[in-house]
Coordinates of C-alpha atoms in Angstrom, one line a residue:
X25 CA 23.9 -11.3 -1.1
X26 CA 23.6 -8.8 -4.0
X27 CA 21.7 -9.6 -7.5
X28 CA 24.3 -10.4 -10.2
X29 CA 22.6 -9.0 -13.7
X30 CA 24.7 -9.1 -17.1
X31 CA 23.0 -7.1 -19.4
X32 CA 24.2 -7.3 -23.0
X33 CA 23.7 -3.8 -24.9
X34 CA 25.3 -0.6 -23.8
X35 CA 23.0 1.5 -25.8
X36 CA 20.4 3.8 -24.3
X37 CA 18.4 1.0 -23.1
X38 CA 20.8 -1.1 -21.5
X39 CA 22.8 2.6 -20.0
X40 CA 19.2 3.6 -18.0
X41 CA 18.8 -0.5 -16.8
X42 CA 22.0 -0.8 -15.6
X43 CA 21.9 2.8 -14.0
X44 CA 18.2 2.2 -12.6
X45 CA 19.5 -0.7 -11.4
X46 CA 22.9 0.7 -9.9
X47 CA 20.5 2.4 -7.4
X48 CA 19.5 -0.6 -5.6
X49 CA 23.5 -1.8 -4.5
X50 CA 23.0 -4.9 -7.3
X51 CA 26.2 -6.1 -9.4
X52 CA 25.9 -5.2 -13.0
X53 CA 28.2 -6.2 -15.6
X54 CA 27.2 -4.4 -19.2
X55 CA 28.9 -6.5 -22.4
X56 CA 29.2 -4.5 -25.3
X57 CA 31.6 -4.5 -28.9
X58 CA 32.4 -0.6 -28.6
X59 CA 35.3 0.1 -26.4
X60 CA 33.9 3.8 -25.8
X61 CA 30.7 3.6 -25.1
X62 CA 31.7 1.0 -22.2
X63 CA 34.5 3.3 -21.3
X64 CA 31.4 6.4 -21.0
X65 CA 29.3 4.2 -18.7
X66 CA 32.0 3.1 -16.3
X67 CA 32.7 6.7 -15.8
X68 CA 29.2 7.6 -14.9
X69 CA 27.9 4.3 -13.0
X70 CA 29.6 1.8 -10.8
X71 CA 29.3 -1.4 -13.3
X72 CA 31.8 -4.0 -14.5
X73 CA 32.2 -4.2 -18.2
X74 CA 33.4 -6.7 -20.8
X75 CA 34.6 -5.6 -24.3
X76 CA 33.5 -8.2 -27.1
X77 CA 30.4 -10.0 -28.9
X78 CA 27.8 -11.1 -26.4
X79 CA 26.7 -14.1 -28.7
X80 CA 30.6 -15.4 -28.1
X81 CA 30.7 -18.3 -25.1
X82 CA 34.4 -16.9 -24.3
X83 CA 32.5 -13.1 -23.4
X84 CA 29.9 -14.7 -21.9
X85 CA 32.3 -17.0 -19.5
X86 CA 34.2 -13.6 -19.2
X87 CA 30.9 -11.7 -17.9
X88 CA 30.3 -15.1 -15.4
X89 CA 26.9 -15.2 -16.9
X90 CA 26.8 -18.7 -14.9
X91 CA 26.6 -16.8 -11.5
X92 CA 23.7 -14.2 -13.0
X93 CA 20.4 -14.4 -11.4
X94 CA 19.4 -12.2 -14.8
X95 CA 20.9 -11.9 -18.2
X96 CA 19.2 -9.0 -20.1
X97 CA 19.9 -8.9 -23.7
X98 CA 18.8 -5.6 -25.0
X99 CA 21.7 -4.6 -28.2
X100 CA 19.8 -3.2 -31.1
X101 CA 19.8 -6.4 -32.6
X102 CA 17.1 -8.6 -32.3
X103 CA 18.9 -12.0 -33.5
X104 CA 21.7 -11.0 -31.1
X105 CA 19.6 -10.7 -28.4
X106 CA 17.8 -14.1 -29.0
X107 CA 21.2 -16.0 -29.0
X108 CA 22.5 -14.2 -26.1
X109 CA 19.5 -15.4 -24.1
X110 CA 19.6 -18.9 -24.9
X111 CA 23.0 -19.3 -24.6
X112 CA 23.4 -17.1 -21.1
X113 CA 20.1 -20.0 -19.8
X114 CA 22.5 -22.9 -21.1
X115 CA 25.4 -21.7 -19.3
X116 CA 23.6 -21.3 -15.6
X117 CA 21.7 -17.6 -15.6
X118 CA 18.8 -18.4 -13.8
X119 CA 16.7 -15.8 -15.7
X120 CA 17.2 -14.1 -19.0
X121 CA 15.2 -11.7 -21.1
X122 CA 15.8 -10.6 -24.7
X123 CA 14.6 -7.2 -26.4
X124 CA 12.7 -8.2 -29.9
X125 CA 10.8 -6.1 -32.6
X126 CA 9.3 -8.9 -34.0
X127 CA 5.5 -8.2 -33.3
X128 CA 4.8 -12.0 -34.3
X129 CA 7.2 -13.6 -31.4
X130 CA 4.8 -11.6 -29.2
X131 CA 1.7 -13.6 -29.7
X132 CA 1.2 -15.7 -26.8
X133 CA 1.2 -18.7 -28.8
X134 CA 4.6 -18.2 -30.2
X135 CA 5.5 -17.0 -26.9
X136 CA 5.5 -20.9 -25.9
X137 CA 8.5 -21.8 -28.3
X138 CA 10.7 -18.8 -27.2
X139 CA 10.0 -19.9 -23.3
X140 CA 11.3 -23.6 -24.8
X141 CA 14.6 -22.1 -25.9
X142 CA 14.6 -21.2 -22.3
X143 CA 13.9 -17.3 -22.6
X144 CA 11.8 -16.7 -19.6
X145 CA 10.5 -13.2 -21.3
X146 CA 10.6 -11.2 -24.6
X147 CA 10.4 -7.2 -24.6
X148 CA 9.1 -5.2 -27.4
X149 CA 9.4 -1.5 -26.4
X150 CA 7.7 -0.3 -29.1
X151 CA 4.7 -2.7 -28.5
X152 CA 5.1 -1.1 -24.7
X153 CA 5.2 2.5 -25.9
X154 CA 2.3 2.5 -27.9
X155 CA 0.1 0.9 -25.1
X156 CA 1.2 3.7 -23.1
X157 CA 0.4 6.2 -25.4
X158 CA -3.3 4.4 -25.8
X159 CA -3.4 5.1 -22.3
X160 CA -2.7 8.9 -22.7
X161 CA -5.0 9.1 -25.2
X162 CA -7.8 7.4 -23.1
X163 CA -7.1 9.7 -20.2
X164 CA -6.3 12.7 -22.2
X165 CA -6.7 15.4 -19.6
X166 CA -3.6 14.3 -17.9
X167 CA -0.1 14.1 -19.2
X168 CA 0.6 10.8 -17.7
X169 CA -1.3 8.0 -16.2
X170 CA -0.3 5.2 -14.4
X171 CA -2.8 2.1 -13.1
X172 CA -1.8 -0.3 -10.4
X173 CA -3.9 -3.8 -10.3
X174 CA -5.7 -3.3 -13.4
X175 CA -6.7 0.1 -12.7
X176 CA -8.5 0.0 -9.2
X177 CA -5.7 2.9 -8.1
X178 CA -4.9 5.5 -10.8
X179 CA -1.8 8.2 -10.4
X180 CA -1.8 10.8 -12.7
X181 CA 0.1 13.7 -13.6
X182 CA -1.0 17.6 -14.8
X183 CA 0.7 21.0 -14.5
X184 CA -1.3 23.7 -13.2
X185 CA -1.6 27.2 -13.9
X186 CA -2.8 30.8 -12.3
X187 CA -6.7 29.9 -13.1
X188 CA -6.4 26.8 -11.1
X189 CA -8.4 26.7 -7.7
X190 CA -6.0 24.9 -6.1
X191 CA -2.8 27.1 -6.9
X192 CA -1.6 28.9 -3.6
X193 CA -2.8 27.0 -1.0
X194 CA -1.3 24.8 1.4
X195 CA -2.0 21.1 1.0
X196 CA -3.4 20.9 4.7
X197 CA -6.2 23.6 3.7
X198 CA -7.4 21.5 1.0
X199 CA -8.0 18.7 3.5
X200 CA -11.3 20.7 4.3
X201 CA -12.6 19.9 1.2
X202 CA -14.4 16.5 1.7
X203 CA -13.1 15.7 -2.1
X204 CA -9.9 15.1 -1.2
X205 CA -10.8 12.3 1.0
X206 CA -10.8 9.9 -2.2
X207 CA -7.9 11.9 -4.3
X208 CA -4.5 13.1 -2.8
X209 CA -1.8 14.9 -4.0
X210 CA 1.3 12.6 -3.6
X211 CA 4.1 14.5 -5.9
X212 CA 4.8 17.6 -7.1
X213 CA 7.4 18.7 -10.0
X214 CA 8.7 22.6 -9.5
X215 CA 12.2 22.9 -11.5
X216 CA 13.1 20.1 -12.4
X217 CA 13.1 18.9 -8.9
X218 CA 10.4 16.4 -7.2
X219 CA 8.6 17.3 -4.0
X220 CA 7.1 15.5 -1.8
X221 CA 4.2 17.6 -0.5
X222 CA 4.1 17.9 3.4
X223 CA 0.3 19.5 5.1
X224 CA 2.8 22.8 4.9
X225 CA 3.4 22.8 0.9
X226 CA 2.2 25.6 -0.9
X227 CA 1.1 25.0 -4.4
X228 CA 2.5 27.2 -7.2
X229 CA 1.5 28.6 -10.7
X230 CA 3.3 26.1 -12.8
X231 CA 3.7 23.4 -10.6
X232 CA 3.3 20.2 -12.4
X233 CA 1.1 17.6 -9.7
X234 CA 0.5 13.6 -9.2
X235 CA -2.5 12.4 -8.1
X236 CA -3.7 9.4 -7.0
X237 CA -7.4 8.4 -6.9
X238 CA -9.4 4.7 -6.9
X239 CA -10.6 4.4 -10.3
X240 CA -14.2 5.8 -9.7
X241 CA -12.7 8.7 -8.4
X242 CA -10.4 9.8 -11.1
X243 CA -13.3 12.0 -12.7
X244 CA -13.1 13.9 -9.5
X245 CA -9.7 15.3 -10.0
X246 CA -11.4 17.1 -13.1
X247 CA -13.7 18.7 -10.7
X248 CA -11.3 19.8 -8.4
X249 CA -9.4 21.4 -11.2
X250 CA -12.5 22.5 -13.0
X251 CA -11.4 21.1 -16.0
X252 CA -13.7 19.9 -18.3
X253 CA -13.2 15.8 -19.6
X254 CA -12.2 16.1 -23.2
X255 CA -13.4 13.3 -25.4
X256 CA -11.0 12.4 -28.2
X257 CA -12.0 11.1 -31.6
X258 CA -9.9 12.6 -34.4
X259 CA -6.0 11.3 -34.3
X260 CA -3.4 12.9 -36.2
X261 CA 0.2 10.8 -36.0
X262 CA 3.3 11.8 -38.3
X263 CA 6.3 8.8 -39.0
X264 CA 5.8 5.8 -40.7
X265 CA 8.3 3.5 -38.9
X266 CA 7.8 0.7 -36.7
X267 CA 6.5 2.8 -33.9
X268 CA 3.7 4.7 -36.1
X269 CA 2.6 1.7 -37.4
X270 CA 2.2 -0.3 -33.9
X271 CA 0.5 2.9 -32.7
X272 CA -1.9 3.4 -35.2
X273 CA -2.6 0.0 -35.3
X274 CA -3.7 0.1 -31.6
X275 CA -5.8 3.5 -31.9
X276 CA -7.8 2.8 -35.3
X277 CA -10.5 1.1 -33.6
X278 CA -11.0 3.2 -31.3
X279 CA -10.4 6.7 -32.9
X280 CA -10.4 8.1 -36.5
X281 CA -6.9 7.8 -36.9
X282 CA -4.8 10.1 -40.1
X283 CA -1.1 9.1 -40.6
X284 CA 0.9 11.2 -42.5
X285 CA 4.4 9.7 -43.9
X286 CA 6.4 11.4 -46.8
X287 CA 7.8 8.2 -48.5
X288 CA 5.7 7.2 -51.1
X289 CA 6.4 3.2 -51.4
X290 CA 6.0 3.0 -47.3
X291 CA 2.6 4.8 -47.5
X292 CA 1.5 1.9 -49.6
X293 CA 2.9 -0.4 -47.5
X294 CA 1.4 0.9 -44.6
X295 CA -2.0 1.4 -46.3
X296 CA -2.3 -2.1 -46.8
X297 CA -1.3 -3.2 -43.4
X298 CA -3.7 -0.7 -41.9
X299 CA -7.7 -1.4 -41.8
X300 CA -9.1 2.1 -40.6
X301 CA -6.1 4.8 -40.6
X302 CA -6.5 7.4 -43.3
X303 CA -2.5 7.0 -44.7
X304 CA -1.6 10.0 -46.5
X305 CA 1.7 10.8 -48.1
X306 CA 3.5 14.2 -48.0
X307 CA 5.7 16.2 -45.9
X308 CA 4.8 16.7 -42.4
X309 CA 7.1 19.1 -42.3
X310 CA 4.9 21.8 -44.0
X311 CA 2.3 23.1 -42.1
X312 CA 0.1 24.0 -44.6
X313 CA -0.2 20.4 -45.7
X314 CA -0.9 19.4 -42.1
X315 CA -3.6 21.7 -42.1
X316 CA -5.1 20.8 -45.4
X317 CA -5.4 17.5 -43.4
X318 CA -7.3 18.5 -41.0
X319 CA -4.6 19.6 -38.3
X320 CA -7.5 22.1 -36.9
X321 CA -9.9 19.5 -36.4
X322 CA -7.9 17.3 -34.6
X323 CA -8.2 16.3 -30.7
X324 CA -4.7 14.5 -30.4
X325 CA -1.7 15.0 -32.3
X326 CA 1.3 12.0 -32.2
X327 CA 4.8 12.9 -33.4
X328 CA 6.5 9.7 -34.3
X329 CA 9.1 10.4 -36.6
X330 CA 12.6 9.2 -36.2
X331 CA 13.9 12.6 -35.0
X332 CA 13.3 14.1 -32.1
X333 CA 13.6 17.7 -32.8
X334 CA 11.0 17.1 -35.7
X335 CA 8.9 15.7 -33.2
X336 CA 9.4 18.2 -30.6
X337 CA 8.6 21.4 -33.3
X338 CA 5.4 19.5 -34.8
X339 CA 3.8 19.1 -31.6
X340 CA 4.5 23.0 -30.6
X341 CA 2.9 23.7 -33.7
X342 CA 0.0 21.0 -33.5
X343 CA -0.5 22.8 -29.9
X344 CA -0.6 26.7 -31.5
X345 CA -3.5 25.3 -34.1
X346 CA -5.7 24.1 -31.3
X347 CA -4.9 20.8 -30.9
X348 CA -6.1 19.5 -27.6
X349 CA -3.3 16.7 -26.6
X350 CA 0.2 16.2 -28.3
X351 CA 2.2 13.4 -27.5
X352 CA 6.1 13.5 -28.7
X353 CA 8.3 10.5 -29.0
X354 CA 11.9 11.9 -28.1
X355 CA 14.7 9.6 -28.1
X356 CA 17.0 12.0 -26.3
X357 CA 17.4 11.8 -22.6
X358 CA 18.2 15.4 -21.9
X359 CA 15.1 16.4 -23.8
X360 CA 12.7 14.8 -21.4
X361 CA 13.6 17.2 -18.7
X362 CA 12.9 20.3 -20.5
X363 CA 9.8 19.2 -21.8
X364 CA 7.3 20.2 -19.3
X365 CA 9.1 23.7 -19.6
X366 CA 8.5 24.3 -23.5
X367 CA 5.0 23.4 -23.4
X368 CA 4.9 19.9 -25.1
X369 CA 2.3 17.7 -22.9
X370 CA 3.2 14.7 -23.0
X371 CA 7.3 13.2 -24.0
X372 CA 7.4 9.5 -24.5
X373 CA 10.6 7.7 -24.6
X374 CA 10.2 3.9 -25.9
X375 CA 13.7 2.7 -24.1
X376 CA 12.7 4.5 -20.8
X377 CA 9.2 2.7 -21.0
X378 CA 10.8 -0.4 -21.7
X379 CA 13.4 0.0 -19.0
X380 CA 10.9 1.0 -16.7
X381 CA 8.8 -2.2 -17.5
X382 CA 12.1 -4.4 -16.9
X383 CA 13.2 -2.8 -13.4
X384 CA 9.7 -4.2 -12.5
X385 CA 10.6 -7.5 -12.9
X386 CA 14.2 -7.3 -11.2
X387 CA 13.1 -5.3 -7.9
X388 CA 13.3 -7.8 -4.6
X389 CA 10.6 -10.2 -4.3
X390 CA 8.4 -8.1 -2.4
X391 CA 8.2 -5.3 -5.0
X392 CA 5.4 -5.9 -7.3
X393 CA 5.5 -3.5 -9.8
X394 CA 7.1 0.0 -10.0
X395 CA 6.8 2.7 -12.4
X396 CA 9.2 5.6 -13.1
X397 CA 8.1 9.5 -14.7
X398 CA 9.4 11.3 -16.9
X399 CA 11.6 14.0 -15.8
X400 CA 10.8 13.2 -11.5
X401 CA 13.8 11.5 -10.2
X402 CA 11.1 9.3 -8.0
X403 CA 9.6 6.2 -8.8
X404 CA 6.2 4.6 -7.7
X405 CA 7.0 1.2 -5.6
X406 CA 4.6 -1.5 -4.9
X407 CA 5.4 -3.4 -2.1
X408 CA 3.6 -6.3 -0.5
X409 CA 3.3 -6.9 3.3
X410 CA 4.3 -10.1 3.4
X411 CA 5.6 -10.3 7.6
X412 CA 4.6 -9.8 10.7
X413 CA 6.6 -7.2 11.9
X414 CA 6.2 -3.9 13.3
X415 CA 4.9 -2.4 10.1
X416 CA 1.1 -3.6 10.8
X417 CA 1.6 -3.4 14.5
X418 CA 2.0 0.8 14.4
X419 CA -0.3 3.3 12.3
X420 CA 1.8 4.7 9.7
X421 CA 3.2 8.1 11.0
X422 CA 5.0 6.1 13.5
X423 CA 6.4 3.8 11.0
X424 CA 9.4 6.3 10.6
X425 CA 9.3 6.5 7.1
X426 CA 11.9 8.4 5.0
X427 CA 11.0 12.3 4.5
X428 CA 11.8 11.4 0.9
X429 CA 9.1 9.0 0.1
X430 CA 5.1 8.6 0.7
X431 CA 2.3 5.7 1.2
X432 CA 0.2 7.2 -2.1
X433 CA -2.1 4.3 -1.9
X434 CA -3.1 0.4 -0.7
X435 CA -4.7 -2.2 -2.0
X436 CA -6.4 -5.1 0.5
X437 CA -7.9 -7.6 -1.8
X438 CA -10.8 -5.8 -3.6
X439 CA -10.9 -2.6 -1.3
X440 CA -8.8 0.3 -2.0
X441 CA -7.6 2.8 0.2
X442 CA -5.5 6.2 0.1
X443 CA -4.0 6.2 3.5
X444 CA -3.6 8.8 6.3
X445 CA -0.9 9.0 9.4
X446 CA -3.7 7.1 11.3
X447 CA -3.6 4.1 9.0
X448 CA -2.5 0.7 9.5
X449 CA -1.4 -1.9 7.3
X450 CA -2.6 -5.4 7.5
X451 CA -0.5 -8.8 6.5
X452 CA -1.0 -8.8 2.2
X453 CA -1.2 -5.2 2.5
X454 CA -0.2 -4.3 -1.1
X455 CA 1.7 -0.8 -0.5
X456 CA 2.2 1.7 -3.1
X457 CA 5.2 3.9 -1.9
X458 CA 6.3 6.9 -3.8
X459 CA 10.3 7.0 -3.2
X460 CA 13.2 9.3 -4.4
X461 CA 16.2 7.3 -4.7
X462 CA 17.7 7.9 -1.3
X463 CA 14.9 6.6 0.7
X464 CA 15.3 3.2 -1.6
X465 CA 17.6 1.4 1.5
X466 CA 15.5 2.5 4.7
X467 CA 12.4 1.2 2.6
X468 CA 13.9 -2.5 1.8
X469 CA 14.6 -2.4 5.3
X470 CA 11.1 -1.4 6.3
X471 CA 9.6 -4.2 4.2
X472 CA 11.8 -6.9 4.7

């Protein structure tokens, strides 16, 4: 019996949920009021659609949002999104979700009333996106980071190049080094494409690799790659919309944060609804003024404006003046795959972060959380071992496991360990399984 999920909003958001979610054989049916857009999707994923106003009990009937075990109401509209939700729970969905840029409706205490109207959870991707850029910043050697269980295993990504010790070996010759006892390489990027490194992989210039270390271990992948830790302190963000704001809000205690915006009235308004961020208006465009800033003296640079290309040019020039990390927000899917390529670090898309964050809820019961990168067709899978069967019976390289995916790490109450074929998994085994899409089936059937 597959999943029946209704999402409402055929924008990018709701196009990368319902094709995530096309992967794993469940029954989407996208509502949306523009004929086109639905008639784009249904040529590109396998989804039912209904034409029409997902607010209107007639759609909603239409879309069998009774039968749904999830409505997900992610249109651009906020009010939308709230209705659809509490009317999809009146009419029999068992769970529904709704995509809100109110900051306020976040607070847990307000949280209460929305879970009265029967919305089981709220979704701010903005509020999502700027966490995750915190966490870049924090861990600013890398150009993404991901924590599982509060941090005790980290993954995290960085491309390497010609001076790097580890370029041109084979993954089994670094086994020598008792380092990598703690830290293994689970992924690597080349092309566009995602490898997943056998003991035969060579490493190349270029190569953009995961990592994943427990959390006392993560300053030992700087070793290994002789880089030093970079400290950050000075912030540099351009934009002034919604996203700069929630950012800067989340950095300015930590950091010395500068925002640059060129409209006057919203510099005021964001001065007063900032405590520590320097607000300065002007154009960001002009790299002079950027560097009368301070551009040189910068550790991080954050390109928040509302268009991508903007972003995209700012942060190659942030990078050319010295500055350390540049993070860009692009809102264009195609983007994110070149961006390792041109030499930005770090692409950050708020709808991918957000449908990331929602595939986590929806995956089978045994799935705890699961994280997808940017530009790597794979996607990190926590399972739990919840049966008796022959997966803790058998060490793990007789487990049969896909070629296309890889135990990266497990977590056994408080210990964590980064396993080898010789391992075995034990009953509440948390497993944290790096998959390409086509091993998705043969693992359900593993843990199941």
């Amino acid at each position: 019996m597959g999943m029946n999920i209704v999402i409402a909003g055929a924008g990018d958001m709701g196009y990368h949920l319902a094709e995530q979610l096309s992967f794993d054989n469940k029954d989407i049916t996208l509502i949306d009021t523009d004929r086109e857009v639905l008639d784009y999707v249904s040529s590109k994923l396998d989804v039912l659609t209904v034409q029409g106003d997902a607010t209107s009990f007639e759609i909603l009937k239409r879309a069998n949002v009774n039968r749904a075990s999830m409505v997900l109401a992610v249109t651009t509209s906020e009010k939308t999104n709230i209705v659809t939700a509490v009317l999809a729970k009146q009419l029999g969905a068992k769970r529904v979700m709704a995509r809100v840029r109110n900051h306020s409706y976040m607070e847990s205490d307000n949280l209460a009333y929305f879970k009265n109207l029967g919305i089981d959870n709220l979704i701010s991707p903005t509020m999502l996106c700027s966490k995750h850029i915190f966490n870049m910043i924090e861990n600013s050697s890398f150009t993404e980071v991901f924590d599982f269980e509060g941090g005790k295993l980290n993954i995290v990504g960085i491309t390497l190049d010609q001076s790097n010790p580890l370029v041109n070996q084979r993954i089994m010759d670094t086994k020598s080094n008792p380092i990598f006892e703690d830290i293994r390489i689970i992924a690597v990027l080349r092309d566009q494409k995602t490898i997943i490194p056998r003991g035969s992989t060579i490493i190349r210039n270029n190569d953009h690799v995961f990592f994943i270390s427990t959390k006392k271990n993560t300053q030992t992948i700087m070793e290994v790659l002789g880089q030093e830790k970079h400290t950050i302190k000075n912030v540099m963000i351009i934009g002034g919309d919604d996203m700069a704001l929630t950012t800067a809000l989340r950095l300015e205690d930590h950091f010395r944060v500068t925002l640059i915006n060129k409209d006057k009235e919203r510099c005021k308004w964001l001065a007063e609804n900032l405590r520590n961020s320097l607000v300065i208006n002007g154009d960001y465009k002009n790299v002079e003024l950027l560097i009368e800033e301070g551009l040189e003296q910068m550790d991080a640079f954050l390109a928040l404006t509302e268009s991508s290309e903007t972003n995209i040019i700012a942060s190659l020039t942030a990078k050319n003046h010295g500055v350390y990390k540049t993070i860009a927000h692009v809102d264009t899917r195609e983007y994110i795959h070149i961006s390792h390529s041109i030499g930005v670090d770090s692409l950050i898309n708020k709808k991918l972060v957000a449908a990331n964050e929602i595939s986590r809820f929806l995956k089978k019961g045994t799935v705890e959380a699961v994280s997808g990168i940017y530009g790597v067709d794979a996607e990190f899978i926590q399972y739990s071992v919840c049966k008796n069967n022959r997966l803790i019976k058998n060490p793990l390289r007789e487990l049969h496991f896909p070629d296309s995916a890889i135990v990266a790490g497990v977590i056994r109450g408080e210990e964590v360990f980064i396993p080898d074929g010789d391992f075995q998994l034990d009953l509440n085994d948390k497993a944290i399984v790096l998959a390409l899409p086509e091993a998705k089936n043969a693992l359900e059937k593993l843990f199941h």
